[in-house]
PDB file of C-alpha atoms in Angstrom:
ATOM      1  CA  LEU A   1     -12.342  16.175   9.301  1.00  0.00           C
ATOM      2  CA  ILE A   2     -11.328  13.087  11.294  1.00  0.00           C
ATOM      3  CA  ARG A   3     -14.097  10.784  10.012  1.00  0.00           C
ATOM      4  CA  PRO A   4     -12.920  10.704   6.355  1.00  0.00           C
ATOM      5  CA  GLU A   5      -9.355   9.953   7.475  1.00  0.00           C
ATOM      6  CA  ASN A   6     -10.536   7.083   9.695  1.00  0.00           C
ATOM      7  CA  LYS A   7     -12.587   5.653   6.805  1.00  0.00           C
ATOM      8  CA  ARG A   8      -9.532   5.840   4.517  1.00  0.00           C
ATOM      9  CA  LYS A   9      -7.342   4.089   7.105  1.00  0.00           C
ATOM     10  CA  LYS A  10      -9.939   1.366   7.624  1.00  0.00           C
ATOM     11  CA  LYS A  11     -10.256   0.791   3.875  1.00  0.00           C
ATOM     12  CA  ALA A  12      -6.450   0.577   3.511  1.00  0.00           C
ATOM     13  CA  GLN A  13      -6.233  -1.916   6.404  1.00  0.00           C
ATOM     14  CA  GLU A  14      -8.970  -4.074   4.886  1.00  0.00           C
ATOM     15  CA  MET A  15      -7.083  -4.080   1.560  1.00  0.00           C
ATOM     16  CA  ARG A  16      -3.853  -5.131   3.306  1.00  0.00           C
ATOM     17  CA  ASP A  17      -5.634  -7.861   5.276  1.00  0.00           C
ATOM     18  CA  SER A  18      -7.132  -9.289   2.067  1.00  0.00           C
ATOM     19  CA  LEU A  19      -3.812  -9.651   0.191  1.00  0.00           C
ATOM     20  CA  LYS A  20      -3.333 -13.095  -1.318  1.00  0.00           C
ATOM     21  CA  LYS A  21      -0.847 -15.026  -3.421  1.00  0.00           C
ATOM     22  CA  GLY A  22      -0.955 -13.932  -7.060  1.00  0.00           C
ATOM     23  CA  ASP A  23      -2.059 -10.336  -6.415  1.00  0.00           C
ATOM     24  CA  THR A  24      -0.087  -7.578  -8.128  1.00  0.00           C
ATOM     25  CA  ILE A  25       0.696  -4.738  -5.720  1.00  0.00           C
ATOM     26  CA  THR A  26       2.352  -1.324  -5.686  1.00  0.00           C
ATOM     27  CA  THR A  27       4.276  -0.293  -2.564  1.00  0.00           C
ATOM     28  CA  ILE A  28       4.340   3.181  -1.047  1.00  0.00           C
ATOM     29  CA  GLY A  29       7.812   3.511  -2.594  1.00  0.00           C
ATOM     30  CA  GLY A  30       6.538   2.689  -6.086  1.00  0.00           C
ATOM     31  CA  ILE A  31       7.832  -0.896  -6.335  1.00  0.00           C
ATOM     32  CA  VAL A  32       5.520  -3.145  -8.344  1.00  0.00           C
ATOM     33  CA  GLY A  33       5.478  -6.889  -7.811  1.00  0.00           C
ATOM     34  CA  LYS A  34       3.455 -10.087  -7.666  1.00  0.00           C
ATOM     35  CA  ILE A  35       2.810 -11.688  -4.268  1.00  0.00           C
ATOM     36  CA  VAL A  36       4.304 -15.184  -3.961  1.00  0.00           C
ATOM     37  CA  MET A  37       3.871 -15.719  -0.192  1.00  0.00           C
ATOM     38  CA  VAL A  38       1.723 -14.153   2.525  1.00  0.00           C
ATOM     39  CA  LYS A  39       2.722 -14.244   6.197  1.00  0.00           C
ATOM     40  CA  PRO A  40       0.826 -12.647   9.130  1.00  0.00           C
ATOM     41  CA  ASP A  41       2.729  -9.323   9.043  1.00  0.00           C
ATOM     42  CA  THR A  42       4.757  -9.559   5.831  1.00  0.00           C
ATOM     43  CA  ILE A  43       4.499 -10.535   2.181  1.00  0.00           C
ATOM     44  CA  VAL A  44       7.078 -11.815  -0.285  1.00  0.00           C
ATOM     45  CA  ILE A  45       6.886 -10.404  -3.825  1.00  0.00           C
ATOM     46  CA  GLU A  46       8.631 -11.109  -7.122  1.00  0.00           C
ATOM     47  CA  THR A  47       9.494  -7.897  -8.910  1.00  0.00           C
ATOM     48  CA  SER A  48      10.493  -9.204 -12.345  1.00  0.00           C
ATOM     49  CA  ASP A  49      10.714 -12.215 -14.639  1.00  0.00           C
ATOM     50  CA  ASP A  50      14.171 -13.096 -13.295  1.00  0.00           C
ATOM     51  CA  ARG A  51      12.520 -13.964  -9.939  1.00  0.00           C
ATOM     52  CA  VAL A  52      13.951 -11.192  -7.771  1.00  0.00           C
ATOM     53  CA  ARG A  53      12.171 -11.622  -4.437  1.00  0.00           C
ATOM     54  CA  MET A  54      11.668  -9.075  -1.680  1.00  0.00           C
ATOM     55  CA  GLU A  55      10.031  -9.417   1.720  1.00  0.00           C
ATOM     56  CA  LEU A  56       7.966  -6.394   2.737  1.00  0.00           C
ATOM     57  CA  THR A  57       5.776  -5.492   5.676  1.00  0.00           C
ATOM     58  CA  LYS A  58       2.099  -5.317   4.780  1.00  0.00           C
ATOM     59  CA  TRP A  59       1.848  -1.653   5.779  1.00  0.00           C
ATOM     60  CA  ALA A  60       4.229  -0.831   2.891  1.00  0.00           C
ATOM     61  CA  VAL A  61       1.552  -1.824   0.342  1.00  0.00           C
ATOM     62  CA  SER A  62      -0.103   1.214  -1.206  1.00  0.00           C
ATOM     63  CA  THR A  63      -2.544  -0.395  -3.657  1.00  0.00           C
ATOM     64  CA  THR A  64      -3.331  -3.606  -5.395  1.00  0.00           C
ATOM     65  CA  GLY A  65      -2.589  -3.427  -9.094  1.00  0.00           C
ATOM     66  CA  VAL A  66      -0.262  -1.000 -10.844  1.00  0.00           C
ATOM     67  CA  GLN A  67      -0.722   2.692 -10.080  1.00  0.00           C
ATOM     68  CA  SER A  68      -0.942   5.196 -12.900  1.00  0.00           C
ATOM     69  CA  SER A  69       0.768   8.568 -12.594  1.00  0.00           C
ATOM     70  CA  GLY A  70      -2.581  10.194 -11.754  1.00  0.00           C
ATOM     71  CA  ASP A  71      -3.045   7.757  -8.868  1.00  0.00           C
ATOM     72  CA  ILE A  72       0.450   8.530  -7.609  1.00  0.00           C
ATOM     73  CA  ASN A  73      -0.223  12.266  -7.687  1.00  0.00           C
ATOM     74  CA  GLN A  74      -3.454  11.706  -5.747  1.00  0.00           C
ATOM     75  CA  HIS A  75      -1.532   9.594  -3.220  1.00  0.00           C
ATOM     76  CA  TYR A  76       1.026  12.378  -2.660  1.00  0.00           C
ATOM     77  CA  ILE A  77      -1.789  14.898  -2.195  1.00  0.00           C
ATOM     78  CA  GLN A  78      -3.332  12.628   0.449  1.00  0.00           C
ATOM     79  CA  VAL A  79       0.025  12.228   2.225  1.00  0.00           C
ATOM     80  CA  LEU A  80       0.627  15.987   2.206  1.00  0.00           C
ATOM     81  CA  TRP A  81      -2.886  16.574   3.545  1.00  0.00           C
ATOM     82  CA  LEU A  82      -2.261  14.073   6.348  1.00  0.00           C
ATOM     83  CA  ILE A  83       1.033  15.787   7.246  1.00  0.00           C
ATOM     84  CA  LEU A  84      -0.735  19.131   7.307  1.00  0.00           C
ATOM     85  CA  LEU A  85      -3.393  17.735   9.648  1.00  0.00           C
ATOM     86  CA  LEU A  86      -0.723  16.331  11.962  1.00  0.00           C
ATOM     87  CA  VAL A  87       1.111  19.667  12.116  1.00  0.00           C
ATOM     88  CA  ILE A  88      -2.025  21.635  13.011  1.00  0.00           C
TER      89      ILE A  88
END
């Protein structure tokens, strides 16, 4: 029960550590943007063609690329499962 969760956390951390300029990411809040700067604990993304920039912590990155609705549903299932495990 704990081993799969640890593997998932490790995989997510490796993905966040490998972020680089030019990557398209989706945040845990559903914001999609292109990375324009990478700092040790944060990234700066542009969210549209009019160059709106936002600075985010790396832990706020959910996936690289744009999530489909099926991916989002799977993400919510994983979050609910984690909450359930924490409550028990």
